[in-house]
Tab-separated table of C-alpha atoms and ligand atoms in Angstrom:
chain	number	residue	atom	x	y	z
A	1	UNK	CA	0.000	0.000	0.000
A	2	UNK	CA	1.188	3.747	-0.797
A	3	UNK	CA	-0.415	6.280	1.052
A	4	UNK	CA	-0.293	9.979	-0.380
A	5	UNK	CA	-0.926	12.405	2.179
A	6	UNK	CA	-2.001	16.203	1.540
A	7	UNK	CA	-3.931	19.040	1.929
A	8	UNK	CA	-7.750	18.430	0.582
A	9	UNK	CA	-7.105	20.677	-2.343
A	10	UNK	CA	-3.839	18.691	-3.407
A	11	UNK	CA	-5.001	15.363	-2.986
A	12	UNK	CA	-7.950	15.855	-5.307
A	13	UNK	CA	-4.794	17.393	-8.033
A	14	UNK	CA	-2.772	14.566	-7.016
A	15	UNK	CA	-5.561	11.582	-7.355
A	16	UNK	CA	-6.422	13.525	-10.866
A	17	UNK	CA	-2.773	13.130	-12.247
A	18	UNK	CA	-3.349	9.679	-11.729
A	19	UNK	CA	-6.311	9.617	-14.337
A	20	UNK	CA	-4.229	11.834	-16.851
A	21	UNK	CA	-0.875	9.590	-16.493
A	22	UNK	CA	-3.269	6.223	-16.813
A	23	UNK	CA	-5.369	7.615	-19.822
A	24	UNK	CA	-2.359	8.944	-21.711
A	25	UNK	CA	-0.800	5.583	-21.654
A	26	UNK	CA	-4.423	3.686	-22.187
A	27	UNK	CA	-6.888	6.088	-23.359
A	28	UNK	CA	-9.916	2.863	-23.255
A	29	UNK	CA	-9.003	2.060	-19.387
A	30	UNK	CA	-12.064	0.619	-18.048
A	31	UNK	CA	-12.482	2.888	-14.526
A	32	UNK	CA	-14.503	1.650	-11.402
A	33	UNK	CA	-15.861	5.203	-10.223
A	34	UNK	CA	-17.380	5.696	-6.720
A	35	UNK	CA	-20.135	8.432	-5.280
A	36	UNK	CA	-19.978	10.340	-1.694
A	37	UNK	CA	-18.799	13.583	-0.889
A	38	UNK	CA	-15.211	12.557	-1.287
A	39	UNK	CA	-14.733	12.318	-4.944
A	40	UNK	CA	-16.423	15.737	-5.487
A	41	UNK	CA	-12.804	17.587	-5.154
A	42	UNK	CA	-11.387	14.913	-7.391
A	43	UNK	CA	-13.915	15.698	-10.109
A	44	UNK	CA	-14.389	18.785	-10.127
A	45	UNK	CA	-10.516	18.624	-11.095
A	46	UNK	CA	-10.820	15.976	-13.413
A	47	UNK	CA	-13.783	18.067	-15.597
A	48	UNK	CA	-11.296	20.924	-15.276
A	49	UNK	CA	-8.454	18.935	-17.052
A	50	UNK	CA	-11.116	17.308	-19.619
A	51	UNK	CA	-11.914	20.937	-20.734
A	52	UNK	CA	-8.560	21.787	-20.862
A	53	UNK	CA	-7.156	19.447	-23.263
A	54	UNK	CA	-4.993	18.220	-20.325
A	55	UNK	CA	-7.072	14.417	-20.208
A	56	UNK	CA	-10.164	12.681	-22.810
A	57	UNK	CA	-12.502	10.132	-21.066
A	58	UNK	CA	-13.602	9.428	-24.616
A	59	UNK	CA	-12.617	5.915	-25.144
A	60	UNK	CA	-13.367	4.815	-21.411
A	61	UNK	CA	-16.147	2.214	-19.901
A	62	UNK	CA	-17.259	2.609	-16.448
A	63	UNK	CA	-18.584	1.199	-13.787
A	64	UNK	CA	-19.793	2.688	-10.772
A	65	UNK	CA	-19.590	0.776	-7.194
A	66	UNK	CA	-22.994	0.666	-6.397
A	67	UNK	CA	-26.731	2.059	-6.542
A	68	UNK	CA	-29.589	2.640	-3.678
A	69	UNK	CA	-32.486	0.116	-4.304
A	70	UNK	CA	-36.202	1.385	-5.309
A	71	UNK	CA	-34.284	4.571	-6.717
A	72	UNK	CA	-34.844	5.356	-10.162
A	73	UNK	CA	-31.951	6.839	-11.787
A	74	UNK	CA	-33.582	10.008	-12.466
A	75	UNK	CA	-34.056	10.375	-8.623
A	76	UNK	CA	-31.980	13.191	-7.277
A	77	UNK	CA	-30.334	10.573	-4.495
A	78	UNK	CA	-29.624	7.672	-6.881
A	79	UNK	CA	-25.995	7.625	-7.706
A	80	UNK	CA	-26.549	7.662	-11.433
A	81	UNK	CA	-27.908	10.772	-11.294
A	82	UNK	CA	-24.973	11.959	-8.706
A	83	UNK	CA	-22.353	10.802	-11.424
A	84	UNK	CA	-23.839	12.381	-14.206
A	85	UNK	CA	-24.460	15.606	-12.510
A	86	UNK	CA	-20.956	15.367	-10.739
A	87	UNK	CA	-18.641	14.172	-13.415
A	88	UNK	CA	-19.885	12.437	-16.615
A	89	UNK	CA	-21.909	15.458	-18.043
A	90	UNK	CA	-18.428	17.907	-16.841
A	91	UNK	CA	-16.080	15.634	-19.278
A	92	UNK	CA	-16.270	13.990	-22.589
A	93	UNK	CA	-17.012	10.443	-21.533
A	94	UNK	CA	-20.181	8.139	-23.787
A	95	UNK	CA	-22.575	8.157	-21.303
A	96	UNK	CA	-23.747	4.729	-23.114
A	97	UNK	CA	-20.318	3.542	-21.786
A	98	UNK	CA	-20.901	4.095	-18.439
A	99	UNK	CA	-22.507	1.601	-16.189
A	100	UNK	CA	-24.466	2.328	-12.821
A	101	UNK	CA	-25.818	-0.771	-10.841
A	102	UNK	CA	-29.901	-0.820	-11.753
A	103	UNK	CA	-31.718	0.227	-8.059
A	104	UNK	CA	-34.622	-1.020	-9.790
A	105	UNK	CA	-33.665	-4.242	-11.675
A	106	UNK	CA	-32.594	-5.792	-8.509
A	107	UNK	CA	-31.779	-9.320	-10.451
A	108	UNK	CA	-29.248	-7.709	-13.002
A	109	UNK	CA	-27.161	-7.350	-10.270
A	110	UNK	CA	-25.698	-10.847	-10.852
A	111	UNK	CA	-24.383	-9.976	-14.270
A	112	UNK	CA	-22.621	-7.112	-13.659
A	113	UNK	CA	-19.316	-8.869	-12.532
A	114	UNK	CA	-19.724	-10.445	-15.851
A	115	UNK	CA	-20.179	-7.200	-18.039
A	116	UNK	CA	-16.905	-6.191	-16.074
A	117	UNK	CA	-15.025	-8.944	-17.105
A	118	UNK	CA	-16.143	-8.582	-20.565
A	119	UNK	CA	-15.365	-5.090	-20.893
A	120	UNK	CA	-11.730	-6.479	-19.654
A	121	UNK	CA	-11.804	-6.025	-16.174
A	122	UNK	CA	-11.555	-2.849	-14.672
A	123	UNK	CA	-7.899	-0.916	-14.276
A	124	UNK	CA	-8.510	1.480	-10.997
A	125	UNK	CA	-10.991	1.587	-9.049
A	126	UNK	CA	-11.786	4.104	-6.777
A	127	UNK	CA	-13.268	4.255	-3.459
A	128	UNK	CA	-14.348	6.135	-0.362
A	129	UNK	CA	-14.651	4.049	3.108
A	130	UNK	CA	-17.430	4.117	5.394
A	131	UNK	CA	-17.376	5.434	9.275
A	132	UNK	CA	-17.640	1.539	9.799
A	133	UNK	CA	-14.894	0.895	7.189
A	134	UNK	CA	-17.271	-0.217	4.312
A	135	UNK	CA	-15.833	0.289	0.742
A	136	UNK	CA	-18.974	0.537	-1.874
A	137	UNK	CA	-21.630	-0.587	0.412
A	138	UNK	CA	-20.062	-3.778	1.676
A	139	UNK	CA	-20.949	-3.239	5.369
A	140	UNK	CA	-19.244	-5.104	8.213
A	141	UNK	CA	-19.436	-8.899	7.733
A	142	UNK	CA	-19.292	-8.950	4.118
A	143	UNK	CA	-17.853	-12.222	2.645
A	144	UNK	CA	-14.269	-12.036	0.857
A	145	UNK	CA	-16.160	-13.800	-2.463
A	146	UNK	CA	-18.991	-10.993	-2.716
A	147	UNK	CA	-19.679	-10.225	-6.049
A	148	UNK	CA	-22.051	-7.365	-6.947
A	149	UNK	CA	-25.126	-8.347	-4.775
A	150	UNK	CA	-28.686	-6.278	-2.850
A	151	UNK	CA	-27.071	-5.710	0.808
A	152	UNK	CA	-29.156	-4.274	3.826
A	153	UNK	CA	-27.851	-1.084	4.853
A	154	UNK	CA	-26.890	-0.546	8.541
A	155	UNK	CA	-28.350	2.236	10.213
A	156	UNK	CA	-24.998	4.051	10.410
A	157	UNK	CA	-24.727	4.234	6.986
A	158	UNK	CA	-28.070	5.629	6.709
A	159	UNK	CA	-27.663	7.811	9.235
A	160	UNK	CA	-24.450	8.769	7.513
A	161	UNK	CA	-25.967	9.504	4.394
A	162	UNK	CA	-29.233	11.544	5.805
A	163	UNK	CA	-27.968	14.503	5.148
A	164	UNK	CA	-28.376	14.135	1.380
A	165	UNK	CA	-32.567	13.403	2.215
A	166	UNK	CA	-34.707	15.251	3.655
A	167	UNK	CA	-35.085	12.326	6.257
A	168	UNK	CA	-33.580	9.714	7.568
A	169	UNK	CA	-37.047	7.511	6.493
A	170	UNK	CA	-36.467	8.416	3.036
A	171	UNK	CA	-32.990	7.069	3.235
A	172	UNK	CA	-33.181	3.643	1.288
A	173	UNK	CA	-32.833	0.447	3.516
A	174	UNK	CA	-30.983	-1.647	0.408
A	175	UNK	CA	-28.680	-1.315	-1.951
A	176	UNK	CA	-26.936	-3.070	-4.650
A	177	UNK	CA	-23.230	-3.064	-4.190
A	178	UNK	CA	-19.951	-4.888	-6.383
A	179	UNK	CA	-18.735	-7.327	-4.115
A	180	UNK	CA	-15.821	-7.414	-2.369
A	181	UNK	CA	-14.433	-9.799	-4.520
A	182	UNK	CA	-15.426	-7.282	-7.521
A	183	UNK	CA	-13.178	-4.957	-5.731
A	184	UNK	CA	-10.250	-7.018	-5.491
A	185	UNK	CA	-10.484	-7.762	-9.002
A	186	UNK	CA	-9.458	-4.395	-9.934
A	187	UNK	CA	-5.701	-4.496	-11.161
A	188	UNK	CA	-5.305	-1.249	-9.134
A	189	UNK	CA	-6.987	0.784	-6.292
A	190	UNK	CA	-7.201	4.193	-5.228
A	191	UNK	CA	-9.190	4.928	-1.927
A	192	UNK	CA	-9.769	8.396	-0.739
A	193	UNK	CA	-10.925	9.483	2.649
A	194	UNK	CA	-10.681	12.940	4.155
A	195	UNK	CA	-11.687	14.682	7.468
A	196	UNK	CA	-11.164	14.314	11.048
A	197	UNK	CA	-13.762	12.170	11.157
A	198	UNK	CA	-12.708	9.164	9.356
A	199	UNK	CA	-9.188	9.328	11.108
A	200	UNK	CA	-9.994	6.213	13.392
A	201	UNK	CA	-11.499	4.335	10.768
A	202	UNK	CA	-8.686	5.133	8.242
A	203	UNK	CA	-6.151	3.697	11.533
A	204	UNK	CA	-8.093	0.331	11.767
A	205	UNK	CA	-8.541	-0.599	8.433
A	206	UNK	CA	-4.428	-0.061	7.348
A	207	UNK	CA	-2.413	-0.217	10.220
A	208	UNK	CA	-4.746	-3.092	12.142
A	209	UNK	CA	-5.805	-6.624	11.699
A	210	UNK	CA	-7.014	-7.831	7.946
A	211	UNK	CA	-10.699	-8.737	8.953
A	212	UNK	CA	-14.138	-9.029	7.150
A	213	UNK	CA	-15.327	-6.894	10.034
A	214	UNK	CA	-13.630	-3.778	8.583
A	215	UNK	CA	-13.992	-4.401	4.746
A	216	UNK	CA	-11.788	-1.741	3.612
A	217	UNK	CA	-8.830	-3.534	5.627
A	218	UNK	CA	-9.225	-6.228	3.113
A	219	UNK	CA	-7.328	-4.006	0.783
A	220	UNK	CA	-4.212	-4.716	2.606
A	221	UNK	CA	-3.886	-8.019	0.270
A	222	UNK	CA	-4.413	-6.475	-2.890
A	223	UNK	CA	-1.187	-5.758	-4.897
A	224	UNK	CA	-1.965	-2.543	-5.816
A	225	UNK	CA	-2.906	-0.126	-3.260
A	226	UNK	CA	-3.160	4.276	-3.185
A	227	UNK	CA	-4.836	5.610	-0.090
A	228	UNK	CA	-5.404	9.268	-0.684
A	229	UNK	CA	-5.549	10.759	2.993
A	230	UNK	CA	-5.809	14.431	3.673
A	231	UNK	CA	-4.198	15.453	7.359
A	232	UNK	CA	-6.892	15.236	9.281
A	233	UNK	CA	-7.934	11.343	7.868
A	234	UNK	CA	-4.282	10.459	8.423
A	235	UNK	CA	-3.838	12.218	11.572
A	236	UNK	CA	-4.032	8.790	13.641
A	237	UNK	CA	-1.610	6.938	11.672
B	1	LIG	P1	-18.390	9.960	1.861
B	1	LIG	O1	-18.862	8.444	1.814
B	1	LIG	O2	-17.439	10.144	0.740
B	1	LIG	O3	-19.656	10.754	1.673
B	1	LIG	O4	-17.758	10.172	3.205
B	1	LIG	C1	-17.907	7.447	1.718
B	1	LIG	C2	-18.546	6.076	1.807
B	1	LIG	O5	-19.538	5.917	2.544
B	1	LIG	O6	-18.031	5.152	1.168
């Protein structure tokens, strides 16, 4: 694992170089994209870049980590609508080539490892981790051979996220999530976490035991590991 640590502001420049170094060398990268409040800084940047000149998302696929079940992806909360309004209408990506999890078609879950591996697997993902160290929503107790599957959400996590609804009973109480297996499959990671407030989870998940009760500390085995930590997130380590 290589952690880069920085302010906020440099760590979203720093992540973004990432995407322009990868996609000059292979401008059809298939890229595992994830949703939150984390990524925002990172794509902001990266739809500054696009519009530049300085990087083209125009031979990518995608694949997002996961999708809120019962929302339709014109729903304001649904994560396809968060990634178009957030990146993929900002840069020159086919929108046809971009994949969301279906909240609605709860049983098409089970082929989206296989449209994955048929694009050719995908060549970063990126993540955020949970207050309760879940990575896409593979909560605590998540087996190591997950792939993309309709998970219960904890009630942290939906307290977590309640401040994108206007109540915590309009939060959704499944979701469809890659797996953790998925994850792993992706030939290289980049997880981002900044604030104060994920400091303790950031400690436990990379500098403590490798356990299926903190899923992000499963990352510890893959081969290719970038944690993207501001100060605050990596002020425990
Ligand atoms: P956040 O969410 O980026 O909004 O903190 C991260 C996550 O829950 O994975």
């Amino acid at each position: 694992m290589k952690f880069i640590i920085d302010t906020e502001e440099n760590i979203a420049k720093k992540a973004a170089q990432r995407y322009v170094e990868l996609l000059s060398r292979n401008p059809d990268a298939v890229l595992g994209f994830a949703t939150g409040s984390t990524p925002l800084g990172l794509y902001a940047e990266l739809a500054r870049l696009c519009g530049e000149g300085k990087v083209s998302f125009r031979d990518v696929t995608s694949f997002n980590l996961d999708e809120y079940a019962g929302l339709d992806g014109s729903h304001d909360q649904s994560y396809r609508y968060f990634m178009n309004h957030n990146l993929f209408e900002h840069i020159d990506i086919d929108v046809s080539r971009t994949h969301v999890p279906s909240g609605l078609d709860i049983a098409a879950a089970e082929a989206y490892d296989k449209a994955i591996e048929e694009a050719g697997g995908i060549e970063l993902q990126l993540l955020g981790i949970g207050n309760n160290g879940h990575i896409g929503f593979n909560e605590p107790g998540t087996p190591l051979d997950s792939i993309t599957h309709l998970v219960d959400l904890t009630e942290m996590t939906r307290k977590a996220n309640a401040r994108f609804f206007t109540s915590l009973d309009e939060v959704p109480t499944q979701a469809v999530t890659m797996g953790i297996k998925t994850v792993m499959n992706a030939r290289s990671i980049m997880l981002m976490a900044l604030g104060k407030g994920k400091a303790d989870i950031v400690k436990a998940s990379f500098t403590g035991p490798v356990t299926t009760l903190v899923p992000a500390s499963i990352l510890q085995l893959h081969p290719s590991v970038e944690i993207y930590l501001d100060y605050d997130a990596a002020s425990l380590l």
